[in-house]
Amino acid sequence: MRSRSRVLVADELKHFLQFIDVSSDVEIEFLAADDPVPEGDYVGLLPLLSRRIDEAVLDRLPQLRVVANYAVGYDNLDLGVLRARGVAASNTPDVLTEATADLTWALIMAASRRLGEAERRAREGEWRWHPTMLLGIDLRGRTLGLLGAGRIGRAVGKRAPPFGLKVAYWDRVAQPAFESAIGARRIEKLADLLAAADIVSIHVQLSSETAGLIGAAELGAMKDGAILINTARGGIVDEEALCAALESGKLRAAGLDVYENEPEIRDCLKRAPNLILLPHIGSATEGTRRSMFELAWSNLMRGIRGEPLLTPI
Ligand code: DGY
């Protein structure tokens, strides 16, 4: 009799099993969010982005062949250790690009038109139509500055022309097709991008190079009254410095979907009225979260069988 391959899958992903066929030679064990990874002969692991996969975890899983991360970002994986142990790793690119770009735009609109404050006022009945109540800014003629022009950054940029926004981007890699498609302009120095943009939207991966990329100096280099949007990873922005920039009025507003220590949100962020806070829902549509699972599952199955992964990291 063929032995069954044991895999560990994050408990929160149970819902999506209805969309796939689980082969009879695969045995799934669910991993609750707060439980440590158990020791065992598991050959595959499908974790959420909130679980750190490091040496201590891999020590408990000596037979592990693949980690299929349920996220496009993979800052939760220690890739050096995975490589050293010969464990393959994958993420979920492409399938969440459009949903994340849409949510980024929801934040751009919400921050520029003060939807958070407006919604609170409406609920609390604290309003009467007034010509200067809750004035936001017009987008037309302004510049959207993208920090990172990978898949999601470009998808955000492509949505800008109908709103009359010009697009500038900062990225190590030039994107000529993106430039000619929407007239986007590449700016080589980060400080120049920050000085040119009315709205700065972050779309770089969190890594040792980008941790704290936007600190007090960078916020200071932004235009007075600019808007900052972050749907990438919290650790890219110095949150205390952002609170100060919002408090002083240096920034008009900001929109965040991600935080340094999720699910904790710093008090000074919660207190800022001109800040839209979302609980990391960039990819949260039914179709996208299902597609992410299908892709992660396919990678998991390929990895445990020693086949090439669809979206290796
Ligand atoms: C990711 O995939 O990295 C997002 O943050 C969640 O979908």
XYZ file of C-alpha atoms and ligand atoms in Angstrom:
320
model
C 0.000 0.000 0.000
C 1.292 3.497 -0.930
C 1.917 5.672 2.106
C -0.048 8.906 2.352
C 1.641 12.303 2.114
C 0.888 14.411 5.162
C 0.451 18.156 4.697
C -0.205 20.986 7.135
C -2.744 23.607 6.071
C -3.721 26.778 7.961
C -7.026 26.183 9.707
C -8.542 29.394 8.297
C -8.333 27.894 4.794
C -10.767 25.010 5.421
C -13.529 26.919 3.659
C -11.706 26.675 0.327
C -11.295 22.903 0.322
C -14.744 22.628 -1.271
C -13.215 24.071 -4.456
C -10.509 21.458 -4.996
C -10.210 17.680 -5.252
C -8.003 16.270 -2.561
C -6.204 13.222 -3.852
C -6.687 10.083 -1.740
C -2.955 9.805 -1.121
C -2.865 13.196 0.647
C -3.683 13.581 4.331
C -4.460 17.102 5.536
C -3.891 18.264 9.080
C -5.124 21.724 10.015
C -2.973 24.178 11.871
C -4.771 26.594 14.190
C -3.544 30.190 14.135
C -2.118 30.217 17.660
C -0.725 26.675 17.690
C 2.938 26.084 17.042
C 3.847 23.955 14.045
C 3.850 20.342 15.313
C 6.756 18.003 14.835
C 6.148 15.340 12.233
C 6.813 13.821 8.857
C 4.822 16.456 6.974
C 5.995 17.018 3.414
C 4.015 20.161 2.635
C 2.983 23.326 4.456
C 0.360 25.873 3.350
C 0.568 28.771 5.824
C -0.996 32.223 6.076
C 1.205 35.304 5.816
C 0.904 35.772 9.571
C 2.978 32.668 10.312
C 6.736 33.077 10.346
C 8.491 30.129 8.734
C 12.037 30.050 10.067
C 14.716 27.691 11.268
C 12.815 26.738 14.435
C 9.779 25.703 12.369
C 11.865 23.800 9.845
C 13.637 21.933 12.649
C 10.265 20.354 13.477
C 9.586 19.378 9.872
C 12.598 17.367 8.692
C 10.727 15.844 5.742
C 9.335 19.127 4.424
C 9.553 19.580 0.653
C 7.488 22.686 0.010
C 6.011 25.798 1.638
C 3.129 27.165 -0.464
C 2.542 30.604 1.036
C -1.058 31.850 0.897
C 0.011 35.374 -0.137
C 1.945 37.142 -2.836
C 4.204 38.719 -0.191
C 6.684 36.364 1.412
C 8.407 38.424 4.064
C 7.155 35.794 6.567
C 9.442 33.173 4.995
C 13.121 32.844 5.802
C 14.157 32.059 2.249
C 17.807 31.556 3.159
C 16.959 28.738 5.553
C 14.436 27.217 3.147
C 17.017 27.167 0.365
C 19.697 25.760 2.628
C 17.377 22.883 3.552
C 16.262 22.274 -0.044
C 12.653 23.217 0.706
C 10.835 24.785 -2.267
C 8.646 27.860 -1.745
C 5.860 29.512 -3.708
C 3.592 32.563 -3.452
C 0.355 33.667 -5.146
C 1.161 36.382 -7.695
C -1.175 37.599 -10.475
C -4.431 36.218 -9.058
C -4.711 39.066 -6.531
C -3.330 41.927 -8.622
C -6.636 43.447 -9.729
C -8.397 43.103 -6.365
C -5.463 44.737 -4.586
C -5.278 47.541 -7.150
C -9.032 48.153 -6.727
C -8.668 48.346 -2.952
C -5.735 50.739 -3.336
C -8.014 52.983 -5.367
C -10.721 52.712 -2.743
C -8.159 54.117 -0.291
C -7.020 56.836 -2.701
C -10.621 57.971 -3.137
C -11.446 57.631 0.541
C -8.394 59.611 1.659
C -8.711 62.340 -0.951
C -12.434 62.844 -0.241
C -12.288 62.250 3.547
C -14.714 59.332 3.493
C -13.743 58.085 6.948
C -14.622 61.371 8.629
C -17.678 61.783 6.417
C -19.046 58.361 7.271
C -18.566 58.917 10.989
C -20.340 62.277 10.818
C -23.265 60.833 8.869
C -23.714 57.967 11.348
C -23.505 60.315 14.298
C -25.979 62.768 12.745
C -23.422 65.540 13.112
C -23.954 67.394 9.906
C -25.974 69.855 7.944
C -25.165 70.536 4.289
C -22.573 73.256 4.200
C -20.463 74.534 1.298
C -17.200 74.093 3.167
C -17.980 70.889 5.029
C -15.452 68.072 4.578
C -13.685 69.500 1.578
C -11.357 67.097 -0.134
C -9.139 67.534 -3.162
C -9.707 67.148 -6.892
C -7.621 64.406 -8.438
C -7.633 65.820 -11.951
C -4.261 67.262 -12.941
C -2.418 65.859 -9.923
C 0.351 63.266 -9.881
C 0.150 59.750 -8.523
C 3.606 58.524 -7.479
C 4.072 54.762 -7.354
C 6.751 53.313 -5.141
C 7.310 50.125 -7.066
C 5.979 49.315 -10.516
C 5.580 45.568 -10.269
C 2.304 43.891 -11.116
C 0.219 45.641 -8.465
C 1.896 49.029 -8.857
C 1.282 48.960 -12.608
C -2.345 47.863 -12.136
C -2.858 50.822 -9.783
C -1.206 53.152 -12.310
C -3.392 51.898 -15.165
C -6.506 52.971 -13.278
C -5.239 56.571 -12.977
C -5.797 58.173 -16.420
C -9.634 58.145 -16.278
C -9.340 60.196 -13.068
C -7.111 62.709 -14.851
C -4.052 61.820 -12.773
C -0.543 61.791 -14.195
C 1.577 58.826 -13.110
C 5.219 58.796 -12.017
C 7.007 55.740 -10.660
C 10.162 54.783 -8.828
C 11.486 51.297 -9.464
C 14.862 49.721 -10.036
C 13.521 48.240 -13.248
C 12.249 50.478 -16.044
C 8.806 49.517 -17.367
C 8.736 50.825 -20.962
C 5.422 49.102 -21.867
C 3.770 50.657 -18.803
C 5.256 54.046 -19.702
C 3.921 53.956 -23.240
C 0.526 52.504 -22.222
C -0.374 55.341 -19.860
C 2.358 57.945 -20.247
C 3.918 57.029 -16.895
C 7.239 58.730 -16.109
C 10.075 56.929 -14.351
C 11.865 58.917 -11.647
C 15.192 57.464 -10.608
C 15.618 59.011 -7.164
C 13.152 58.256 -4.409
C 13.395 61.822 -3.052
C 12.472 63.230 -6.471
C 9.441 60.955 -6.718
C 8.313 61.971 -3.236
C 8.704 65.652 -4.099
C 6.776 65.300 -7.366
C 3.741 63.309 -6.216
C 0.481 64.535 -4.702
C -0.431 60.976 -3.810
C 2.257 58.389 -3.022
C 1.185 54.748 -3.156
C 3.477 51.979 -1.921
C 3.862 48.758 -3.929
C 7.253 47.309 -3.013
C 7.881 44.058 -1.171
C 8.954 44.221 2.446
C 12.607 43.171 2.641
C 15.746 44.238 4.467
C 16.123 46.920 1.761
C 12.635 48.366 2.096
C 12.010 48.064 5.861
C 11.537 51.633 7.123
C 11.916 53.005 3.584
C 9.425 55.777 4.353
C 10.589 57.443 7.550
C 10.526 60.988 8.883
C 12.977 62.283 6.250
C 11.022 60.766 3.372
C 7.696 62.032 4.721
C 9.355 65.433 5.057
C 10.418 65.240 1.406
C 6.795 64.800 0.286
C 4.764 67.774 -0.914
C 2.919 69.708 1.768
C -0.621 68.370 1.890
C 0.207 65.143 0.048
C -1.486 61.792 0.646
C 0.216 58.481 1.478
C -1.348 55.108 0.676
C 0.060 51.743 1.774
C -1.442 48.426 0.690
C 1.928 46.591 0.602
C 3.398 45.869 4.042
C 3.366 47.857 7.254
C 7.072 47.646 8.005
C 7.869 49.806 4.974
C 6.522 52.924 6.722
C 7.705 54.322 10.059
C 4.308 54.528 11.748
C 5.335 56.993 14.467
C 6.721 59.328 11.812
C 3.498 58.967 9.834
C 1.435 59.870 12.912
C 3.571 62.999 13.362
C 3.228 63.970 9.690
C -0.561 63.634 9.888
C -0.766 65.464 13.185
C 1.310 68.413 11.958
C -0.692 68.665 8.740
C 2.392 67.943 6.621
C 0.307 65.190 5.086
C -3.321 65.928 4.297
C -4.409 62.335 4.711
C -3.336 58.722 4.440
C -4.846 55.324 3.776
C -3.456 52.124 5.271
C -4.405 48.496 4.756
C -1.267 47.096 6.427
C 0.573 47.631 9.724
C 3.927 46.918 11.259
C 2.602 44.593 13.986
C -0.645 43.155 12.649
C -3.252 42.805 13.970
C -2.142 45.551 16.390
C -2.734 49.097 15.225
C -0.836 51.803 17.054
C -2.954 54.238 19.082
C -1.640 57.319 17.324
C -2.851 55.873 14.019
C -6.276 55.130 15.482
C -6.516 58.697 16.767
C -5.677 60.393 13.459
C -8.959 61.627 11.933
C -7.513 62.100 8.461
C -6.424 58.485 8.161
C -8.414 55.634 6.665
C -7.608 52.334 8.402
C -8.494 48.978 6.851
C -7.746 45.522 8.301
C -5.484 44.095 5.547
C -8.243 43.363 3.018
C -6.399 44.181 -0.223
C -7.101 40.790 -1.783
C -10.348 40.120 0.088
C -12.839 39.272 -2.622
C -14.515 35.880 -2.832
C -13.050 35.110 -6.241
C -9.543 36.286 -5.420
C -9.220 34.463 -2.127
C -10.477 31.292 -3.825
C -7.998 31.712 -6.703
C -5.205 32.253 -4.198
C -6.116 28.978 -2.528
C -6.335 27.061 -5.805
C -2.920 28.368 -6.829
C -1.351 27.677 -3.443
C -2.844 24.180 -3.382
C -1.511 23.398 -6.888
C 1.926 24.547 -5.769
C 1.652 22.412 -2.645
C 0.756 19.302 -4.639
C 3.520 19.899 -7.164
C 6.016 20.519 -4.409
C 5.251 17.335 -2.497
C 5.589 15.339 -5.743
C 8.880 17.006 -6.673
C 7.366 18.685 -9.743
C 8.150 22.274 -10.807
C 6.042 24.820 -8.927
C 3.669 27.078 -10.872
C 4.783 30.236 -9.068
C 8.075 29.544 -7.292
C 9.706 32.267 -5.243
C -0.503 39.212 0.074
O -0.932 38.307 -0.642
O 0.691 39.376 0.263
C -1.506 40.151 0.672
O -0.969 40.969 1.603
C -2.713 39.406 1.187
O -3.380 38.901 0.106
